[in-house]
Coordinates of C-alpha atoms in Angstrom, one line a residue:
X1 CA 22.3 -27.0 16.4
X2 CA 25.7 -28.7 16.7
X3 CA 26.9 -27.1 13.4
X4 CA 25.9 -23.7 14.7
X5 CA 27.8 -24.3 18.0
X6 CA 30.9 -25.3 16.0
X7 CA 30.6 -22.2 13.9
X8 CA 30.1 -20.0 16.9
X9 CA 33.1 -21.5 18.8
X10 CA 35.3 -21.1 15.6
X11 CA 34.2 -17.5 15.2
X12 CA 34.9 -16.8 18.9
X13 CA 38.4 -18.3 18.5
X14 CA 39.0 -16.2 15.4
X15 CA 37.7 -13.1 17.2
X16 CA 40.0 -13.7 20.2
X17 CA 43.1 -14.2 18.1
X18 CA 42.2 -11.1 16.0
X19 CA 41.7 -9.0 19.1
X20 CA 45.0 -10.1 20.6
X21 CA 46.9 -9.4 17.4
X22 CA 45.1 -6.4 16.0
X23 CA 45.0 -4.0 19.0
X24 CA 48.7 -4.2 20.0
X25 CA 49.5 -3.6 16.3
X26 CA 47.2 -0.6 16.1
X27 CA 48.5 0.8 19.4
X28 CA 52.1 0.6 18.2
X29 CA 51.3 2.2 14.9
X30 CA 49.3 4.9 16.5
X31 CA 52.0 5.7 19.0
X32 CA 54.6 5.9 16.2
X33 CA 52.4 8.3 14.2
X34 CA 51.8 10.5 17.2
X35 CA 55.5 10.6 18.0
X36 CA 56.5 11.4 14.4
X37 CA 53.9 14.1 14.1
X38 CA 55.1 15.5 17.5
X39 CA 58.7 15.7 16.1
X40 CA 57.5 17.4 12.9
X41 CA 55.0 19.9 14.2
X42 CA 55.9 20.1 17.9
X43 CA 52.3 19.3 18.9
X44 CA 50.4 16.2 19.7
X45 CA 47.5 15.2 17.4
X46 CA 44.7 15.1 20.0
X47 CA 42.3 13.2 17.8
X48 CA 44.9 10.4 17.1
X49 CA 45.9 10.4 20.8
X50 CA 42.3 9.9 21.9
X51 CA 41.9 7.1 19.4
X52 CA 45.0 5.4 20.7
X53 CA 43.6 5.6 24.2
X54 CA 40.4 4.0 23.0
X55 CA 42.3 1.2 21.4
X56 CA 44.3 0.6 24.6
X57 CA 41.1 0.4 26.6
X58 CA 39.5 -2.0 24.0
X59 CA 42.6 -4.2 24.2
X60 CA 42.3 -4.5 28.0
X61 CA 38.7 -5.4 27.6
X62 CA 39.6 -8.1 25.0
X63 CA 42.1 -9.6 27.3
X64 CA 39.7 -9.7 30.3
X65 CA 36.9 -11.2 28.2
X66 CA 39.3 -13.8 26.9
X67 CA 40.3 -14.8 30.4
X68 CA 36.7 -14.8 31.5
X69 CA 35.3 -16.8 28.7
X70 CA 38.1 -19.3 28.0
X71 CA 40.1 -19.9 31.2
X72 CA 39.5 -21.2 34.7
X73 CA 40.0 -17.6 35.9
X74 CA 36.2 -16.8 35.7
X75 CA 35.5 -17.2 39.4
X76 CA 38.5 -15.1 40.4
X77 CA 37.5 -12.3 38.0
X78 CA 33.9 -12.3 39.4
X79 CA 34.9 -12.5 43.0
X80 CA 37.4 -9.6 42.7
X81 CA 34.9 -7.4 40.7
X82 CA 37.1 -7.5 37.7
X83 CA 34.4 -8.8 35.3
X84 CA 30.6 -8.6 35.5
X85 CA 28.3 -9.5 32.6
X86 CA 25.9 -6.7 33.6
X87 CA 26.9 -3.0 33.4
X88 CA 24.7 -2.4 36.5
X89 CA 27.2 -4.4 38.6
X90 CA 30.3 -2.5 39.5
X91 CA 33.5 -4.1 38.1
X92 CA 36.7 -3.2 36.2
X93 CA 34.8 -4.0 33.0
X94 CA 32.2 -1.4 33.9
X95 CA 34.9 1.2 34.6
X96 CA 36.6 0.6 31.3
X97 CA 33.3 0.9 29.4
X98 CA 32.7 4.2 31.2
X99 CA 36.2 5.3 30.1
X100 CA 35.4 4.5 26.5
X101 CA 32.2 6.6 26.4
X102 CA 34.1 9.4 28.2
X103 CA 36.7 9.3 25.4
X104 CA 33.9 9.5 22.9
X105 CA 32.5 12.6 24.5
X106 CA 36.0 14.1 24.8
X107 CA 36.6 13.6 21.1
X108 CA 33.3 15.3 20.2
X109 CA 34.0 18.3 22.4
X110 CA 37.6 18.7 21.0
X111 CA 36.5 18.3 17.3
X112 CA 33.8 20.9 17.8
X113 CA 36.2 23.2 19.7
X114 CA 33.9 23.2 22.7
X115 CA 37.0 24.0 24.9
X116 CA 35.0 24.6 28.1
X117 CA 33.6 21.1 27.9
X118 CA 36.7 19.2 26.9
X119 CA 37.7 18.1 30.4
X120 CA 34.1 17.7 31.7
X121 CA 33.9 13.9 31.0
X122 CA 37.1 13.3 32.9
X123 CA 36.1 15.3 35.9
X124 CA 32.5 14.0 36.0
X125 CA 33.5 10.4 35.6
X126 CA 36.5 10.8 38.0
X127 CA 34.1 12.2 40.5
X128 CA 31.8 9.1 40.1
X129 CA 34.7 6.8 40.7
X130 CA 35.8 8.7 43.8
X131 CA 32.2 8.6 45.1
X132 CA 32.1 4.8 44.6
X133 CA 35.3 4.1 46.4
X134 CA 34.4 6.5 49.3
X135 CA 30.7 5.5 49.7
X136 CA 30.2 2.3 47.7
X137 CA 27.5 4.2 45.6
X138 CA 27.3 2.7 42.1
X139 CA 23.8 3.7 40.9
X140 CA 25.1 6.4 38.6
X141 CA 27.5 4.2 36.6
X142 CA 25.0 2.4 34.3
X143 CA 23.0 5.7 33.8
X144 CA 26.2 7.6 32.9
X145 CA 27.3 4.8 30.5
X146 CA 24.0 4.5 28.6
X147 CA 23.3 8.2 28.4
X148 CA 26.9 9.1 27.4
X149 CA 26.9 6.2 24.9
X150 CA 23.8 7.5 23.1
X151 CA 24.9 11.1 23.2
X152 CA 28.4 10.2 22.2
X153 CA 27.3 8.1 19.2
X154 CA 24.9 10.8 18.0
X155 CA 27.5 13.5 18.2
X156 CA 30.3 11.3 16.8
X157 CA 28.3 10.8 13.6
X158 CA 27.1 14.5 13.6
X159 CA 30.7 15.7 14.1
X160 CA 32.2 13.3 11.6
X161 CA 29.7 14.3 8.9
X162 CA 29.5 18.0 9.6
X163 CA 33.2 18.6 10.1
X164 CA 34.2 15.9 7.6
X165 CA 36.3 14.4 10.4
X166 CA 37.5 10.8 9.8
X167 CA 38.4 10.1 13.4
X168 CA 34.9 11.0 14.8
X169 CA 33.0 9.1 12.1
X170 CA 35.3 6.1 12.4
X171 CA 35.0 6.0 16.2
X172 CA 31.2 6.3 15.8
X173 CA 31.1 3.2 13.6
X174 CA 33.4 1.3 15.9
X175 CA 31.3 2.1 18.9
X176 CA 28.1 1.2 17.1
X177 CA 29.5 -2.2 16.3
X178 CA 30.6 -2.9 19.8
X179 CA 27.5 -1.6 21.5
X180 CA 25.4 -3.7 19.2
X181 CA 26.9 -6.8 20.7
X182 CA 25.8 -5.6 24.1
X183 CA 22.2 -5.2 23.0
X184 CA 21.8 -8.4 20.8
X185 CA 21.5 -11.8 22.5
X186 CA 22.3 -14.0 19.5
X187 CA 25.8 -15.3 20.2
X188 CA 26.6 -16.2 16.5
X189 CA 25.6 -12.8 15.2
X190 CA 27.5 -11.1 18.1
X191 CA 30.7 -13.0 17.2
X192 CA 30.4 -12.0 13.5
X193 CA 29.9 -8.3 14.5
X194 CA 32.8 -8.6 17.0
X195 CA 35.2 -9.8 14.3
X196 CA 33.9 -7.1 11.9
X197 CA 34.6 -4.5 14.6
X198 CA 38.2 -5.8 15.0
X199 CA 38.8 -5.6 11.3
X200 CA 37.4 -2.1 11.1
X201 CA 39.5 -1.1 14.1
X202 CA 42.6 -2.2 12.2
X203 CA 41.5 -0.2 9.1
X204 CA 40.8 2.9 11.3
X205 CA 44.1 2.5 13.3
X206 CA 46.2 2.2 10.1
X207 CA 44.7 5.4 8.8
X208 CA 42.9 3.7 5.8
X209 CA 39.5 4.9 6.8
X210 CA 39.4 8.2 4.9
X211 CA 36.0 9.0 3.5
X212 CA 36.9 12.6 4.0
X213 CA 40.4 12.9 2.5
X214 CA 41.0 16.3 4.2
X215 CA 40.1 15.0 7.7
X216 CA 42.2 13.7 10.5

């Protein structure tokens, strides 16, 4: 038992360090690629831009989790609705997870050229946020997150395979790894999956995830 605890703590430390190093690196590289492509073609690569936004959101979550799990700031984060362990409880963490699944839906609609639906996740989720701050109503948040997560994952894989789109497939794998840690209760396995997801995020962000060489 003690050995397992030591391994778990060590993996958690490795995961925290990886998260703090990997995501800023990915964000900087992604931003440079977007900027260079913008200068060459005059247009922004929307797929790469959405992926960068996903990485930024993940990084904020990594920082908040690090503060919550490893510093005395836990009571402050809980009292100010910054972090809640349950998605059913409204917090900044819940908002960020909702943003992640909205990005997933947005990427699916863009890759499939469903232009009329491209902004629908933004408007719908934005409306939910306004409803919460005006009425305190939070019931829709967990429903939206779970339903959008399932729909997003299914269509990310579908889009990635059907359109041979590296970005959609890569994001689907990354989201699968992260959502698995929410479902599972074994801390040791969760830490291993968490580290795996950070390594995969680095591979994806650097552009080395290319099962379809002609994809984005």
